Amino acid sequence: MSKQLILASQSPRRKSLLNQLGYKFETVVADINEDQYSNEDPEHYVVRLAKEKAQHVFDLLANQDNSLVLGSDTCVVCDGRIFGKPNDLADSISMLTSLSGKEHQVLTAIALVSNNTVTFDVVTTRVFFKTLTLDEIEQYWQTKEPQDKAGSYAIQGIAGQFVKSIQGSFSAVVGLPLFECGQLLKQAGLTSVLPMSSE
């Protein structure tokens, strides 16, 4: 019997990305505390949250033997600081001013929980921003796009024009690293419905 895949996320971006891999899945929201621990480094933070999201949803399931839960978390890091979602315009201005004209890192972790294993991976992508004016930042805020995004921007949206280049995984910056996610799901024995080669 094939295992049921569940995505522990309400993010439409992660749902859309997982659809691209061709797996059938359901979504369940993971309601966890996402506060960063004192002195917690960014990689530990995103891996911990991805695991906690997946485990939280897995613990809610009645049929755990035939279920796999995928959790994911993304954070933006600049000069050692983790940028979450902005609280307001002032917060967005602070974040985007910090990112303006330089490189930052986007870390995305994925975790797959079953009844006997927890596997995970983390992907770091370097993103290079152009220099932004205050007017550009304020106008961008008015579009509402940055208001629920880590780092106060969406690379797949309007903010794509701010990005001079990236080194790493574009899909990871959006919210789910497709290559690494596909590898974890294959290792867990799931079969994609897409007619792709096994290479």
mmCIF file of C-alpha atoms in Angstrom:
data_model
loop_
_atom_site.group_PDB
_atom_site.id
_atom_site.type_symbol
_atom_site.label_atom_id
_atom_site.label_comp_id
_atom_site.label_asym_id
_atom_site.label_seq_id
_atom_site.Cartn_x
_atom_site.Cartn_y
_atom_site.Cartn_z
ATOM 1 C CA MET A 1 0.000 0.000 0.000
ATOM 2 C CA SER A 2 1.372 3.378 -1.029
ATOM 3 C CA LYS A 3 1.903 5.915 1.718
ATOM 4 C CA GLN A 4 -0.156 9.103 1.878
ATOM 5 C CA LEU A 5 1.925 12.273 1.541
ATOM 6 C CA ILE A 6 0.888 15.287 3.590
ATOM 7 C CA LEU A 7 2.371 18.765 3.234
ATOM 8 C CA ALA A 8 2.562 20.516 6.610
ATOM 9 C CA SER A 9 1.996 23.999 5.225
ATOM 10 C CA GLN A 10 -0.674 26.489 4.242
ATOM 11 C CA SER A 11 1.681 28.217 1.791
ATOM 12 C CA PRO A 12 0.252 28.322 -1.741
ATOM 13 C CA ARG A 13 3.821 28.632 -3.038
ATOM 14 C CA ARG A 14 4.946 25.382 -1.419
ATOM 15 C CA LYS A 15 1.789 23.625 -2.578
ATOM 16 C CA SER A 16 2.392 24.780 -6.155
ATOM 17 C CA LEU A 17 6.038 23.684 -6.065
ATOM 18 C CA LEU A 18 5.210 20.246 -4.654
ATOM 19 C CA ASN A 19 2.615 19.830 -7.410
ATOM 20 C CA GLN A 20 5.435 20.256 -9.940
ATOM 21 C CA LEU A 21 7.054 17.058 -8.646
ATOM 22 C CA GLY A 22 3.957 15.053 -9.527
ATOM 23 C CA TYR A 23 3.109 13.589 -6.125
ATOM 24 C CA LYS A 24 -0.431 13.294 -4.817
ATOM 25 C CA PHE A 25 -0.709 14.953 -1.425
ATOM 26 C CA GLU A 26 -2.962 16.676 1.070
ATOM 27 C CA THR A 27 -2.190 19.790 3.102
ATOM 28 C CA VAL A 28 -2.548 20.274 6.849
ATOM 29 C CA VAL A 29 -1.560 23.476 8.635
ATOM 30 C CA ALA A 30 1.190 23.119 11.234
ATOM 31 C CA ASP A 31 0.440 25.384 14.184
ATOM 32 C CA ILE A 32 3.761 25.754 15.991
ATOM 33 C CA ASN A 33 5.733 28.468 17.760
ATOM 34 C CA GLU A 34 8.210 29.841 15.206
ATOM 35 C CA ASP A 35 10.227 32.006 17.601
ATOM 36 C CA GLN A 36 13.983 31.710 17.299
ATOM 37 C CA TYR A 37 15.876 30.389 20.320
ATOM 38 C CA SER A 38 18.492 32.606 21.931
ATOM 39 C CA ASN A 39 21.828 32.235 20.099
ATOM 40 C CA GLU A 40 20.278 29.747 17.641
ATOM 41 C CA ASP A 41 22.105 29.797 14.309
ATOM 42 C CA PRO A 42 20.076 30.104 11.082
ATOM 43 C CA GLU A 43 20.655 26.556 9.827
ATOM 44 C CA HIS A 44 19.648 24.980 13.132
ATOM 45 C CA TYR A 45 16.604 27.284 13.231
ATOM 46 C CA VAL A 46 15.182 26.343 9.821
ATOM 47 C CA VAL A 47 15.910 22.628 10.276
ATOM 48 C CA ARG A 48 14.254 22.662 13.698
ATOM 49 C CA LEU A 49 11.135 24.396 12.388
ATOM 50 C CA ALA A 50 10.836 22.103 9.363
ATOM 51 C CA LYS A 51 11.062 19.071 11.669
ATOM 52 C CA GLU A 52 8.638 20.538 14.213
ATOM 53 C CA LYS A 53 6.064 21.383 11.535
ATOM 54 C CA ALA A 54 6.206 17.876 10.080
ATOM 55 C CA GLN A 55 6.153 16.197 13.499
ATOM 56 C CA HIS A 56 3.249 18.347 14.720
ATOM 57 C CA VAL A 57 1.069 17.312 11.785
ATOM 58 C CA PHE A 58 2.222 13.680 11.962
ATOM 59 C CA ASP A 59 1.187 13.521 15.630
ATOM 60 C CA LEU A 60 -2.353 14.590 14.645
ATOM 61 C CA LEU A 61 -2.834 11.708 12.200
ATOM 62 C CA ALA A 62 -4.983 8.681 12.922
ATOM 63 C CA ASN A 63 -3.267 6.500 10.306
ATOM 64 C CA GLN A 64 0.413 7.073 11.029
ATOM 65 C CA ASP A 65 1.641 3.760 9.601
ATOM 66 C CA ASN A 66 0.711 4.772 6.054
ATOM 67 C CA SER A 67 1.598 8.459 6.193
ATOM 68 C CA LEU A 68 4.558 10.677 5.366
ATOM 69 C CA VAL A 69 4.558 14.321 6.400
ATOM 70 C CA LEU A 70 6.715 16.931 4.662
ATOM 71 C CA GLY A 71 7.607 20.090 6.556
ATOM 72 C CA SER A 72 9.588 23.068 5.290
ATOM 73 C CA ASP A 73 10.853 26.383 6.564
ATOM 74 C CA THR A 74 12.675 29.286 4.936
ATOM 75 C CA CYS A 75 14.603 32.179 6.401
ATOM 76 C CA VAL A 76 16.536 35.096 4.971
ATOM 77 C CA VAL A 77 19.925 35.853 6.541
ATOM 78 C CA CYS A 78 21.953 39.028 6.102
ATOM 79 C CA ASP A 79 25.044 39.916 8.124
ATOM 80 C CA GLY A 80 24.252 37.058 10.498
ATOM 81 C CA ARG A 81 20.713 38.279 11.251
ATOM 82 C CA ILE A 82 17.617 36.216 10.496
ATOM 83 C CA PHE A 83 14.850 38.152 8.754
ATOM 84 C CA GLY A 84 11.361 36.763 9.245
ATOM 85 C CA LYS A 85 8.114 38.230 7.951
ATOM 86 C CA PRO A 86 7.743 42.004 8.357
ATOM 87 C CA ASN A 87 5.317 43.318 10.982
ATOM 88 C CA ASP A 88 4.684 46.626 9.232
ATOM 89 C CA LEU A 89 6.066 49.102 6.694
ATOM 90 C CA ALA A 90 8.840 50.263 9.028
ATOM 91 C CA ASP A 91 9.938 46.660 9.492
ATOM 92 C CA SER A 92 9.908 46.091 5.726
ATOM 93 C CA ILE A 93 11.951 49.244 5.121
ATOM 94 C CA SER A 94 14.515 48.089 7.693
ATOM 95 C CA MET A 95 14.824 44.646 6.097
ATOM 96 C CA LEU A 96 14.980 45.736 2.469
ATOM 97 C CA THR A 97 17.391 48.573 3.264
ATOM 98 C CA SER A 98 19.663 45.968 4.858
ATOM 99 C CA LEU A 99 19.412 43.728 1.774
ATOM 100 C CA SER A 100 19.870 46.607 -0.681
ATOM 101 C CA GLY A 101 22.986 46.504 -2.830
ATOM 102 C CA LYS A 102 24.523 43.371 -1.381
ATOM 103 C CA GLU A 103 24.437 39.619 -0.980
ATOM 104 C CA HIS A 104 22.274 37.706 1.469
ATOM 105 C CA GLN A 105 21.533 34.031 2.021
ATOM 106 C CA VAL A 106 18.226 32.195 1.892
ATOM 107 C CA LEU A 107 18.129 28.954 3.878
ATOM 108 C CA THR A 108 15.347 26.451 3.255
ATOM 109 C CA ALA A 109 15.056 23.220 5.206
ATOM 110 C CA ILE A 110 12.824 20.252 4.430
ATOM 111 C CA ALA A 111 11.963 17.402 6.792
ATOM 112 C CA LEU A 112 10.102 14.169 6.103
ATOM 113 C CA VAL A 113 8.532 12.371 9.070
ATOM 114 C CA SER A 114 7.165 8.823 9.102
ATOM 115 C CA ASN A 115 6.386 6.473 11.974
ATOM 116 C CA ASN A 116 10.001 5.354 12.295
ATOM 117 C CA THR A 117 12.246 7.945 10.650
ATOM 118 C CA VAL A 118 12.910 11.655 10.315
ATOM 119 C CA THR A 119 14.992 12.689 7.308
ATOM 120 C CA PHE A 120 15.925 16.232 6.402
ATOM 121 C CA ASP A 121 18.016 18.450 4.163
ATOM 122 C CA VAL A 122 18.864 22.133 4.085
ATOM 123 C CA VAL A 123 19.699 24.282 1.068
ATOM 124 C CA THR A 124 21.530 27.621 1.132
ATOM 125 C CA THR A 125 21.153 30.011 -1.796
ATOM 126 C CA ARG A 126 23.068 33.258 -2.273
ATOM 127 C CA VAL A 127 20.964 36.152 -3.558
ATOM 128 C CA PHE A 128 22.401 39.444 -4.818
ATOM 129 C CA PHE A 129 20.143 42.534 -4.672
ATOM 130 C CA LYS A 130 20.471 45.757 -6.615
ATOM 131 C CA THR A 131 20.540 49.027 -4.680
ATOM 132 C CA LEU A 132 16.985 49.960 -3.683
ATOM 133 C CA THR A 133 15.628 53.455 -3.113
ATOM 134 C CA LEU A 134 13.272 54.250 -0.250
ATOM 135 C CA ASP A 135 10.608 55.083 -2.829
ATOM 136 C CA GLU A 136 10.954 51.640 -4.431
ATOM 137 C CA ILE A 137 10.660 49.948 -1.039
ATOM 138 C CA GLU A 138 7.569 51.948 -0.061
ATOM 139 C CA GLN A 139 5.898 51.341 -3.429
ATOM 140 C CA TYR A 140 6.666 47.641 -3.151
ATOM 141 C CA TRP A 141 5.025 47.511 0.280
ATOM 142 C CA GLN A 142 1.851 48.991 -1.192
ATOM 143 C CA THR A 143 1.524 45.989 -3.533
ATOM 144 C CA LYS A 144 1.019 43.815 -0.395
ATOM 145 C CA GLU A 145 3.375 41.196 -1.863
ATOM 146 C CA PRO A 146 6.076 41.462 0.824
ATOM 147 C CA GLN A 147 3.719 41.427 3.798
ATOM 148 C CA ASP A 148 3.777 37.662 4.450
ATOM 149 C CA LYS A 149 7.219 36.827 3.069
ATOM 150 C CA ALA A 150 10.448 36.046 4.897
ATOM 151 C CA GLY A 151 12.857 38.900 4.271
ATOM 152 C CA SER A 152 9.942 41.026 3.052
ATOM 153 C CA TYR A 153 10.183 39.989 -0.595
ATOM 154 C CA ALA A 154 9.011 37.355 -3.064
ATOM 155 C CA ILE A 155 11.624 36.436 -5.661
ATOM 156 C CA GLN A 156 8.980 34.873 -7.926
ATOM 157 C CA GLY A 157 6.919 38.083 -7.904
ATOM 158 C CA ILE A 158 7.463 41.797 -8.362
ATOM 159 C CA ALA A 159 10.667 41.650 -6.310
ATOM 160 C CA GLY A 160 12.279 39.528 -9.004
ATOM 161 C CA GLN A 161 13.381 42.838 -10.539
ATOM 162 C CA PHE A 162 15.446 43.565 -7.413
ATOM 163 C CA VAL A 163 17.569 40.438 -7.890
ATOM 164 C CA LYS A 164 20.796 40.879 -9.863
ATOM 165 C CA SER A 165 21.713 37.194 -9.582
ATOM 166 C CA ILE A 166 21.368 34.072 -7.486
ATOM 167 C CA GLN A 167 23.706 31.165 -6.789
ATOM 168 C CA GLY A 168 21.826 28.072 -5.748
ATOM 169 C CA SER A 169 18.220 26.918 -5.898
ATOM 170 C CA PHE A 170 15.537 29.306 -7.149
ATOM 171 C CA SER A 171 12.749 27.006 -5.935
ATOM 172 C CA ALA A 172 14.329 26.910 -2.467
ATOM 173 C CA VAL A 173 14.123 30.701 -2.276
ATOM 174 C CA VAL A 174 10.435 30.475 -3.216
ATOM 175 C CA GLY A 175 9.927 27.939 -0.430
ATOM 176 C CA LEU A 176 10.666 24.340 -1.459
ATOM 177 C CA PRO A 177 13.904 23.037 -3.041
ATOM 178 C CA LEU A 178 12.580 20.782 -5.803
ATOM 179 C CA PHE A 179 15.678 18.666 -6.403
ATOM 180 C CA GLU A 180 16.330 17.892 -2.743
ATOM 181 C CA CYS A 181 12.638 17.379 -2.026
ATOM 182 C CA GLY A 182 12.312 14.932 -4.920
ATOM 183 C CA GLN A 183 15.309 12.985 -3.640
ATOM 184 C CA LEU A 184 13.857 12.661 -0.122
ATOM 185 C CA LEU A 185 10.489 11.500 -1.443
ATOM 186 C CA LYS A 186 12.067 8.921 -3.766
ATOM 187 C CA GLN A 187 14.202 7.576 -0.922
ATOM 188 C CA ALA A 188 11.005 7.212 1.124
ATOM 189 C CA GLY A 189 9.526 5.027 -1.610
ATOM 190 C CA LEU A 190 6.972 7.434 -3.031
ATOM 191 C CA THR A 191 6.241 7.272 -6.748
ATOM 192 C CA SER A 192 5.621 10.396 -8.804
ATOM 193 C CA VAL A 193 2.751 10.331 -11.282
ATOM 194 C CA LEU A 194 4.922 12.157 -13.814
ATOM 195 C CA PRO A 195 6.393 10.044 -16.661
ATOM 196 C CA MET A 196 9.999 10.987 -15.879
ATOM 197 C CA SER A 197 13.134 8.876 -16.125
ATOM 198 C CA SER A 198 14.672 7.533 -12.912
ATOM 199 C CA GLU A 199 17.980 9.323 -13.508
#
